[in-house]
CSV table of C-alpha atoms in Angstrom, one decimal:
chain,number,residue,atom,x,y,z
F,1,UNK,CA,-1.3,30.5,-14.5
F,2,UNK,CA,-3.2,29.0,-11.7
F,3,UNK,CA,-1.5,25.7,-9.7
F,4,UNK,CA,-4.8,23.9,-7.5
F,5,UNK,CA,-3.5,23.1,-3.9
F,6,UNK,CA,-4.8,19.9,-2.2
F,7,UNK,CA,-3.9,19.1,1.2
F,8,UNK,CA,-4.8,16.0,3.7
F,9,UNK,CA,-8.4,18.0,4.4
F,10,UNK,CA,-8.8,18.5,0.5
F,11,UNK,CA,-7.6,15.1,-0.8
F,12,UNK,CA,-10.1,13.1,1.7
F,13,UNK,CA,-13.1,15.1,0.7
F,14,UNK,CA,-12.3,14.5,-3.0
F,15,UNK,CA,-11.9,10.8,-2.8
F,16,UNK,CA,-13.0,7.5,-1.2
F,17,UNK,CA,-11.3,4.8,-0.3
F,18,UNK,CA,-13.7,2.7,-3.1
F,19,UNK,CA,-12.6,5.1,-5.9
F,20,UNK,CA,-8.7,5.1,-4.6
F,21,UNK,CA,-9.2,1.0,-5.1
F,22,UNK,CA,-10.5,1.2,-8.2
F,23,UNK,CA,-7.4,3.7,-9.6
F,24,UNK,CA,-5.1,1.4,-8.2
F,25,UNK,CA,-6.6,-1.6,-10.3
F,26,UNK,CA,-5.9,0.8,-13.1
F,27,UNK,CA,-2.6,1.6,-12.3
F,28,UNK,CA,-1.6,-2.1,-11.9
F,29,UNK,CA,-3.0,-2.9,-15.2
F,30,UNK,CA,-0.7,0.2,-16.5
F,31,UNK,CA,2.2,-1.3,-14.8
F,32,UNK,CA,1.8,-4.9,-16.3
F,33,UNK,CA,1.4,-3.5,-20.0
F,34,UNK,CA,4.2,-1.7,-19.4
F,35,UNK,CA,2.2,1.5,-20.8
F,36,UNK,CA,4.0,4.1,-18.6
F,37,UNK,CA,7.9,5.7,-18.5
F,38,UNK,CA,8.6,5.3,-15.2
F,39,UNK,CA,12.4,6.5,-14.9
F,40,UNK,CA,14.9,5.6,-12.0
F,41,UNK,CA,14.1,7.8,-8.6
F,42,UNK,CA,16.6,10.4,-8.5
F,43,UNK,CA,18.6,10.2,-4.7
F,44,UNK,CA,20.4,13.4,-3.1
F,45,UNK,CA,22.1,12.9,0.1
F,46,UNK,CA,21.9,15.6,2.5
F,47,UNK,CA,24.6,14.8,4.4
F,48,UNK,CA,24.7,17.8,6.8
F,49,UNK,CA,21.3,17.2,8.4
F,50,UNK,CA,21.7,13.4,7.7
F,51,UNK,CA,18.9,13.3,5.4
F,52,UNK,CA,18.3,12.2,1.8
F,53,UNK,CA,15.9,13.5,-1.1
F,54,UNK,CA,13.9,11.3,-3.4
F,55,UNK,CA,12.5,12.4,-6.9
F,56,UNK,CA,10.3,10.0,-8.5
F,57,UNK,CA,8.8,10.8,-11.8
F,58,UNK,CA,6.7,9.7,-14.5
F,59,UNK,CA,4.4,9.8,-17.5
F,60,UNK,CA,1.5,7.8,-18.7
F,61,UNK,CA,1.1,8.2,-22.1
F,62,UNK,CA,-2.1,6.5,-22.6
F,63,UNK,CA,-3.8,8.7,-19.9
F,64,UNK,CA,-1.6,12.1,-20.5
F,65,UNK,CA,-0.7,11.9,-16.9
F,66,UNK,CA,2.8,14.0,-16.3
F,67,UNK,CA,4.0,14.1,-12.5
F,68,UNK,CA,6.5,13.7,-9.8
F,69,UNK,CA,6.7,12.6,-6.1
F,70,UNK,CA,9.1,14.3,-3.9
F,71,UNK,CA,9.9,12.5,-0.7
F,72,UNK,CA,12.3,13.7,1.9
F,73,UNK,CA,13.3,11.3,4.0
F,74,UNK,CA,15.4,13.1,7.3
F,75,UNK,CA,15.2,10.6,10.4
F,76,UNK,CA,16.1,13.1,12.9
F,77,UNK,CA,13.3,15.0,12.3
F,78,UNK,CA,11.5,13.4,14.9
F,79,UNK,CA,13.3,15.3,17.4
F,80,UNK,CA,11.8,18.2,16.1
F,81,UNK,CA,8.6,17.2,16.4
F,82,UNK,CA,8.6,16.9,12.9
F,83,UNK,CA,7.0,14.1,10.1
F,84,UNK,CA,10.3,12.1,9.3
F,85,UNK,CA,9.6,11.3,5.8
F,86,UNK,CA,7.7,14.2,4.7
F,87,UNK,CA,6.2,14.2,0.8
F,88,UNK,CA,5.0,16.5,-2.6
F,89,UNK,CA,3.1,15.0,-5.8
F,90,UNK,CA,3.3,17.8,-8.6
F,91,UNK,CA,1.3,17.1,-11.3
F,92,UNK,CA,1.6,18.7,-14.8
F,93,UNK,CA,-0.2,19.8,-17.6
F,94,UNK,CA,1.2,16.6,-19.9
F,95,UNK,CA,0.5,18.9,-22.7
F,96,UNK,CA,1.8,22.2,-21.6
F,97,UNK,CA,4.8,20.8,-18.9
F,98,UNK,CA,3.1,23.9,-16.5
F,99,UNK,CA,2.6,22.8,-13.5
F,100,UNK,CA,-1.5,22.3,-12.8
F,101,UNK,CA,-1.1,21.0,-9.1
F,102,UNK,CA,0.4,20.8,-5.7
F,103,UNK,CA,-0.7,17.9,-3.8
F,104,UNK,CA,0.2,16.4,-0.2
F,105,UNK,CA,2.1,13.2,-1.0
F,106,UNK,CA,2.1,11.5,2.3
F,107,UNK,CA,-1.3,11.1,1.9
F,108,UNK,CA,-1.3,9.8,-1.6
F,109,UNK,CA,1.1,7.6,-0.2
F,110,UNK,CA,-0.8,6.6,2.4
F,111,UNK,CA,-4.5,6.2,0.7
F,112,UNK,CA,-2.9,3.9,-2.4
F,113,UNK,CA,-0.7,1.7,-0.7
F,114,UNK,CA,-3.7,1.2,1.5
F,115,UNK,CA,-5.7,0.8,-1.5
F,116,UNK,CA,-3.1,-1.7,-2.6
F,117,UNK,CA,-4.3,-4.2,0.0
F,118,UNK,CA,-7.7,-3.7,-1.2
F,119,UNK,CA,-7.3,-4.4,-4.4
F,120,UNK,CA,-5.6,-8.3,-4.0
F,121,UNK,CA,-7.9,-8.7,-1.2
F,122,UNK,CA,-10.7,-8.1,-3.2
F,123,UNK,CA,-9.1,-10.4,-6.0
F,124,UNK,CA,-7.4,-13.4,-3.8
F,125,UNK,CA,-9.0,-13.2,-0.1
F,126,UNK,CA,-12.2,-15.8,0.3
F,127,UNK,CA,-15.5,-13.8,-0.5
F,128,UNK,CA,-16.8,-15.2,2.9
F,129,UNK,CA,-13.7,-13.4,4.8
F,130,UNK,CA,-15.3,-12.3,8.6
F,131,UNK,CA,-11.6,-12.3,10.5
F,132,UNK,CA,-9.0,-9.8,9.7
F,133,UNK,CA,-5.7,-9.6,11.2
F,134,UNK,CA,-3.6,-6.4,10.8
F,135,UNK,CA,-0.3,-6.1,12.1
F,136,UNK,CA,1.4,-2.7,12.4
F,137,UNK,CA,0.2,0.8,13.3
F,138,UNK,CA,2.3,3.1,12.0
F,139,UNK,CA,1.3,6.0,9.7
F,140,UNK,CA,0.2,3.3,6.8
F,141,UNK,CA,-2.1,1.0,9.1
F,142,UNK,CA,-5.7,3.1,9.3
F,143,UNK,CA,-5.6,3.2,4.9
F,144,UNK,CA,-4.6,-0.4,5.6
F,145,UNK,CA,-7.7,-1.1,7.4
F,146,UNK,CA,-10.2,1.2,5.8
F,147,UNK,CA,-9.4,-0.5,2.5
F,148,UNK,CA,-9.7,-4.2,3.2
F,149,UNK,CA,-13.0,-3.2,5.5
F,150,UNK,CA,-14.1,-2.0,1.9
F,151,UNK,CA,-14.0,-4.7,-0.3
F,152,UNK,CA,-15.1,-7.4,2.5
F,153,UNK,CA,-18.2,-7.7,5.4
F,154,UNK,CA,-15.5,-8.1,8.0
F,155,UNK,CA,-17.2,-8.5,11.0
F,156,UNK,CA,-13.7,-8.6,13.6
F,157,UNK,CA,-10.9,-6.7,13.1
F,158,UNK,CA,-7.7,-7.8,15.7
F,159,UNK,CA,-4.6,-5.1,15.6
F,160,UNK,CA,-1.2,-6.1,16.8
F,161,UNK,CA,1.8,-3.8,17.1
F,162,UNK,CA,5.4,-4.3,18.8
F,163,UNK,CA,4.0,-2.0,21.3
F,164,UNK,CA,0.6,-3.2,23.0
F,165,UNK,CA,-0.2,0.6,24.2
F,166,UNK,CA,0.1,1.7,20.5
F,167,UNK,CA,-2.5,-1.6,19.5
F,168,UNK,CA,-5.3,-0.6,22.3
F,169,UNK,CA,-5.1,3.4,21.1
F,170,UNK,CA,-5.2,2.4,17.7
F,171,UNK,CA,-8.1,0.0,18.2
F,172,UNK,CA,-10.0,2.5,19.9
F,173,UNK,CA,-9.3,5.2,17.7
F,174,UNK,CA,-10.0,3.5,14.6
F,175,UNK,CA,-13.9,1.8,16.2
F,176,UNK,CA,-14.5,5.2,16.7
F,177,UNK,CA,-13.8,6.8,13.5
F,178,UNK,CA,-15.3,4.0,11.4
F,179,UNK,CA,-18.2,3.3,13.5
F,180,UNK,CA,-21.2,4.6,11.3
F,181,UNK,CA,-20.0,3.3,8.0
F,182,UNK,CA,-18.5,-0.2,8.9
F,183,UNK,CA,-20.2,-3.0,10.8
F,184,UNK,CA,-17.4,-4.4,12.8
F,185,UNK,CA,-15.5,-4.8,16.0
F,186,UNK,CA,-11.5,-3.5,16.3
F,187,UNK,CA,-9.6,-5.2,19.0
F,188,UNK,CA,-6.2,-4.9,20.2
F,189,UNK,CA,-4.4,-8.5,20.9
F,190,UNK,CA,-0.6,-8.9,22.7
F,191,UNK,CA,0.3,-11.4,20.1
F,192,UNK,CA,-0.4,-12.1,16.4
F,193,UNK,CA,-0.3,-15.9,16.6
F,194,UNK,CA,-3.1,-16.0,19.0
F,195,UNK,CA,-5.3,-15.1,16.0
F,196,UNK,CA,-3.4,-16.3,12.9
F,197,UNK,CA,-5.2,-20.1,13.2
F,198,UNK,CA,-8.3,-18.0,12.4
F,199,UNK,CA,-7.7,-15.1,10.4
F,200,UNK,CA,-9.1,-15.2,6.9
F,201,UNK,CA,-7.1,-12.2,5.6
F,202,UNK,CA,-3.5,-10.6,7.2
F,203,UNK,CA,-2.1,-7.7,6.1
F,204,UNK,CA,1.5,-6.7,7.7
F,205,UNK,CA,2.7,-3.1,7.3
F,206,UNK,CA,5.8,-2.5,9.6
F,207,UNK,CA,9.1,-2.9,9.1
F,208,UNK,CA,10.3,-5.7,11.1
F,209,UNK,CA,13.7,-6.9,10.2
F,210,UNK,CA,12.5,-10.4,10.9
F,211,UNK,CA,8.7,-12.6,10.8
F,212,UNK,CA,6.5,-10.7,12.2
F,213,UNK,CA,4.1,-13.5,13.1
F,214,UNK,CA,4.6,-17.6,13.2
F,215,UNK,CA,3.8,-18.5,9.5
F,216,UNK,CA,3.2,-22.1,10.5
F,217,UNK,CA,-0.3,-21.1,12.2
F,218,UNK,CA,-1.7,-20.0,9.0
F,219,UNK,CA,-4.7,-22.0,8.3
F,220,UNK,CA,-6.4,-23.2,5.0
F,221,UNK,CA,-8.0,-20.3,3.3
F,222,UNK,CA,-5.6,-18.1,4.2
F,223,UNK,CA,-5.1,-14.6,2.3
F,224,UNK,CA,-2.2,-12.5,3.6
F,225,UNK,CA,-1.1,-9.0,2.2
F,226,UNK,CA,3.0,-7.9,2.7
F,227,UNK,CA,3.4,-4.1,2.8
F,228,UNK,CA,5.7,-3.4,5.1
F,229,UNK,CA,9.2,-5.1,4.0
F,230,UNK,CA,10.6,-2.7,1.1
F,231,UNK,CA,14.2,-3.0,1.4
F,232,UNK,CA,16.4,-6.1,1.1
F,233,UNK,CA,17.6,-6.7,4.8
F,234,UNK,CA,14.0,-6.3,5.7
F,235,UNK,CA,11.6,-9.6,6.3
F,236,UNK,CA,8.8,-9.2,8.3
F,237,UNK,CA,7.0,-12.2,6.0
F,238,UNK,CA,7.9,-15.7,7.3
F,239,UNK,CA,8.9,-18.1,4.8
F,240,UNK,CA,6.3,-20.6,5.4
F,241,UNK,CA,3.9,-18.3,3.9
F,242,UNK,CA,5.8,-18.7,0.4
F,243,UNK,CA,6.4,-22.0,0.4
F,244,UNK,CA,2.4,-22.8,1.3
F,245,UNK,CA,1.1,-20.6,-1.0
F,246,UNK,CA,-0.6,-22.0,-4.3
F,247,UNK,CA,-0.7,-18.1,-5.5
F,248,UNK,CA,1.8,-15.6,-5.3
F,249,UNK,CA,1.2,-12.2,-6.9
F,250,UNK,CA,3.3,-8.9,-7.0
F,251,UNK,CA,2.7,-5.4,-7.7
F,252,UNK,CA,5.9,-4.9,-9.7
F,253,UNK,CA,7.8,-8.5,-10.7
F,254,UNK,CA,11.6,-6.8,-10.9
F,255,UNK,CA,10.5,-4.1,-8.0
F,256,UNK,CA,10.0,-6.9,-5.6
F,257,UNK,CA,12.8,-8.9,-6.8
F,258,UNK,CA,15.3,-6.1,-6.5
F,259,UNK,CA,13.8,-4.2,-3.1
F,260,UNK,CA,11.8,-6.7,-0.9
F,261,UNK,CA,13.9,-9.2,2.2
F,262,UNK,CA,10.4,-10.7,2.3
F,263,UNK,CA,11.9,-11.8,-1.4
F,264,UNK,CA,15.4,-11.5,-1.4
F,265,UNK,CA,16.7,-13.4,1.9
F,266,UNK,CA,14.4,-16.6,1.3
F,267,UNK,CA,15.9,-16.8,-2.6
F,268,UNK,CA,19.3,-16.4,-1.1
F,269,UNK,CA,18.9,-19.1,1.3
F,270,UNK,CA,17.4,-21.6,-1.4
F,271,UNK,CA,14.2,-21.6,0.7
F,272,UNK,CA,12.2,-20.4,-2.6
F,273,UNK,CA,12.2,-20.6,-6.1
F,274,UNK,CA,10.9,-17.5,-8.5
F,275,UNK,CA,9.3,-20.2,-10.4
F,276,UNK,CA,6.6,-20.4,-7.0
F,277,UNK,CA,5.5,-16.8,-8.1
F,278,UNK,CA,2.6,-16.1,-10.2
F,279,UNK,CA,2.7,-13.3,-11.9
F,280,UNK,CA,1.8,-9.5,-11.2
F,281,UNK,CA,-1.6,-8.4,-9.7
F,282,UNK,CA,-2.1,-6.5,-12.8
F,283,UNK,CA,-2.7,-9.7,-15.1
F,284,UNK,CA,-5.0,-11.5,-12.7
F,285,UNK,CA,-7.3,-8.1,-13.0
F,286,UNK,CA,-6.8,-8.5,-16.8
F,287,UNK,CA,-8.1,-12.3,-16.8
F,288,UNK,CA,-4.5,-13.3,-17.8
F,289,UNK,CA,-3.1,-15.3,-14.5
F,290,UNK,CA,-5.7,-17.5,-12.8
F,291,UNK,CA,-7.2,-16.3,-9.4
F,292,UNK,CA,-8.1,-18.3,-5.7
F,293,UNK,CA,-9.6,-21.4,-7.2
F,294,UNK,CA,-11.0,-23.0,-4.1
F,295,UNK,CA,-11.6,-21.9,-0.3
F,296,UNK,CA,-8.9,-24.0,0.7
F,297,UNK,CA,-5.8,-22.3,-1.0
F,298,UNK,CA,-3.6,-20.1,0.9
F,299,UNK,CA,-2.4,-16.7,-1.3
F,300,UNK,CA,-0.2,-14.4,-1.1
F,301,UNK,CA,0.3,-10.5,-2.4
F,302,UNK,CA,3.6,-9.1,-1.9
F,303,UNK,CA,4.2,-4.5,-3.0
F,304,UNK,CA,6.6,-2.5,-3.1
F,305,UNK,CA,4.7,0.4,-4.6
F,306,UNK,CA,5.1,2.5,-7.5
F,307,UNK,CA,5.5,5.3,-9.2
F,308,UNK,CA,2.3,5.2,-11.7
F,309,UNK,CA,0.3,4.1,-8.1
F,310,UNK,CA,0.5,7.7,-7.5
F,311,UNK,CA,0.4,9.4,-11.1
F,312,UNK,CA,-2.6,7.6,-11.1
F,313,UNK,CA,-4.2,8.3,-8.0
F,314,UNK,CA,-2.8,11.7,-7.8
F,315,UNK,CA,-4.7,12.4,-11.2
F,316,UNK,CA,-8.2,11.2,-10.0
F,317,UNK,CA,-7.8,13.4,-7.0
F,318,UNK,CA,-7.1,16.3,-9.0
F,319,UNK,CA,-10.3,15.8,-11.6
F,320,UNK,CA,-12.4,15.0,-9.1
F,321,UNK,CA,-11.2,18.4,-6.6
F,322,UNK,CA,-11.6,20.2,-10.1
F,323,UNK,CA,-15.5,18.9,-10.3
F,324,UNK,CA,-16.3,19.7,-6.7
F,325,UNK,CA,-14.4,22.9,-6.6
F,326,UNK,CA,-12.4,21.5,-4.0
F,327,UNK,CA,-9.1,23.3,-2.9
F,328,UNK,CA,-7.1,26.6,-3.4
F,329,UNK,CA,-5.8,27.9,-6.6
F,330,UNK,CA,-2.4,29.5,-6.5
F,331,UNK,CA,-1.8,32.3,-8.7
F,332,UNK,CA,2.0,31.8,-10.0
């Protein structure tokens, strides 16, 4: 039996960014009709080393698409020099239940919760979007970018991060990598609200305990994207950007409900009603929940991520290495 091996250097010559946004407007439809068995993650404490284990799996029926995610998540490995929340897909033969491949799960992760942005940008954010404002650049922030750069002409890109040092490297880094394929300018900014009254799209991804940016600057036209928050004490969206927005669209209704502060602490507080929210992201691709309807409405997209996200993903990756003979087989 032969297992295909796909690390970072594999994955990103198998796919694009395009093709990673176009699986995850698959895999929200999938979520929406409720066409996958998508169990509860399995937790493990470590206790010893202070860490915990996560096992995530699924199965698509539809697609014969058998997996699991494995993600570690052991804070102190930092000290070590070390990633802190390191991660496995393992995808199976649905048929068989053999194991058909080994694949590097932190950048899945990273690539389709990117992709996630892309996808209700592409669906919600003006067509005529020029100004995008990302805040936070941690490990999910360059997917972040490279996906919303994908489905818009974004001509000015402003990055803002807790630490300003961390903003300017990532700004530079990022003009640099992108330079031949996008047409745009990446610059590092000391405070989000100096740019809020003009962005067209914002897309947080940290995870700030409260607002990450003043939500009453937002202006007209406004599309912003909420990655970041995915635990219930944790609210880096400020209210204001629920109560003025006309659409509000999830990745996973119950996920978001249950997990996100962006969500949780506002409903709590009787500062928003569930009846405000939309629907899920997979029914407006579907043509079942209405879309922006003018330039003037402010929207909103709110993940959590899930499971058939990477089942999904992780599948397209592994047809697509298989066609380009990309990666190692491991004999077992």
């Amino acid at each position: 039996m032969k297992i295909l091996f796909l690390n970072k250097d594999y994955i990103l010559r198998a796919i694009s960014m395009k093709e990673v946004i176009e699986e995850d407007e698959k895999a929200f439809v999938i979520t929406s009709d409720k066409n996958a068995n998508i169990p509860l993650r399995t937790n493990v404490d470590i206790k010893k080393y202070k860490g915990q284990a996560l096992y995530m799996p699924g199965y698509i029926p539809e697609e014969e698409i058998s997996g699991q995610k494995i993600i570690s998540i052991y804070p102190e490995n930092i000290n070590k020099n070390l990633p802190s929340a390191p991660s496995t897909m393992i995808l199976l033969d649905a048929q068989t239940g053999f194991v058909k491949a080994i694949i590097d799960g932190t950048i899945l992760t990273r690539l389709r919760t990117g992709a996630m942005s892309g996808v209700a940008s592409k669906y919600l954010s003006r067509k005529d979007s020029k100004i995008f404002l990302l805040i936070g650049t941690g490990g999910q922030a360059q997917a972040q970018l490279e996906a919303v750069l994908t489905v818009r002409q974004i001509e000015e890109v402003y990055v803002s991060d807790t630490n300003f040092k961390r903003a300017q490297e990532f700004s530079f880094e990022m003009q640099e990598k992108f330079k031949d394929k996008f047409d745009v300018k990446i610059m590092p900014i000391k405070s989000p609200n100096d740019i809020v009254p003009k962005a067209d799209i914002i897309t947080t991804v940290t995870t700030s305990k409260t607002p990450s940016f003043d939500g009453k600057l937002i202006k007209k036209g406004t599309h912003i994207n909420s990655i970041g928050s995915y635990t219930p004490d944790a609210q880096e969206t400020p209210v204001e950007v629920l109560k003025k927005s006309s659409k509000i669209y999830f990745d996973a209704y119950e996920a978001v409900l249950s997990e996100s502060g962006d969500v949780i602490i506002p409903i709590n507080k009787g500062e928003f009603s569930k009846d405000k929210i939309t629907g899920e992201i997979g029914q407006l691709i579907k043509g079942n929940k209405k879309p922006r309807e003018n330039d003037d409405e402010i929207t909103w997209f709110k993940a959590v991520g899930t499971a058939v996200l990477d089942l999904v993903v992780g599948e397209k990756i592994y047809k697509k290495a298989i066609k380009n003979n990309i990666g190692e087989f491991l004999e077992f």
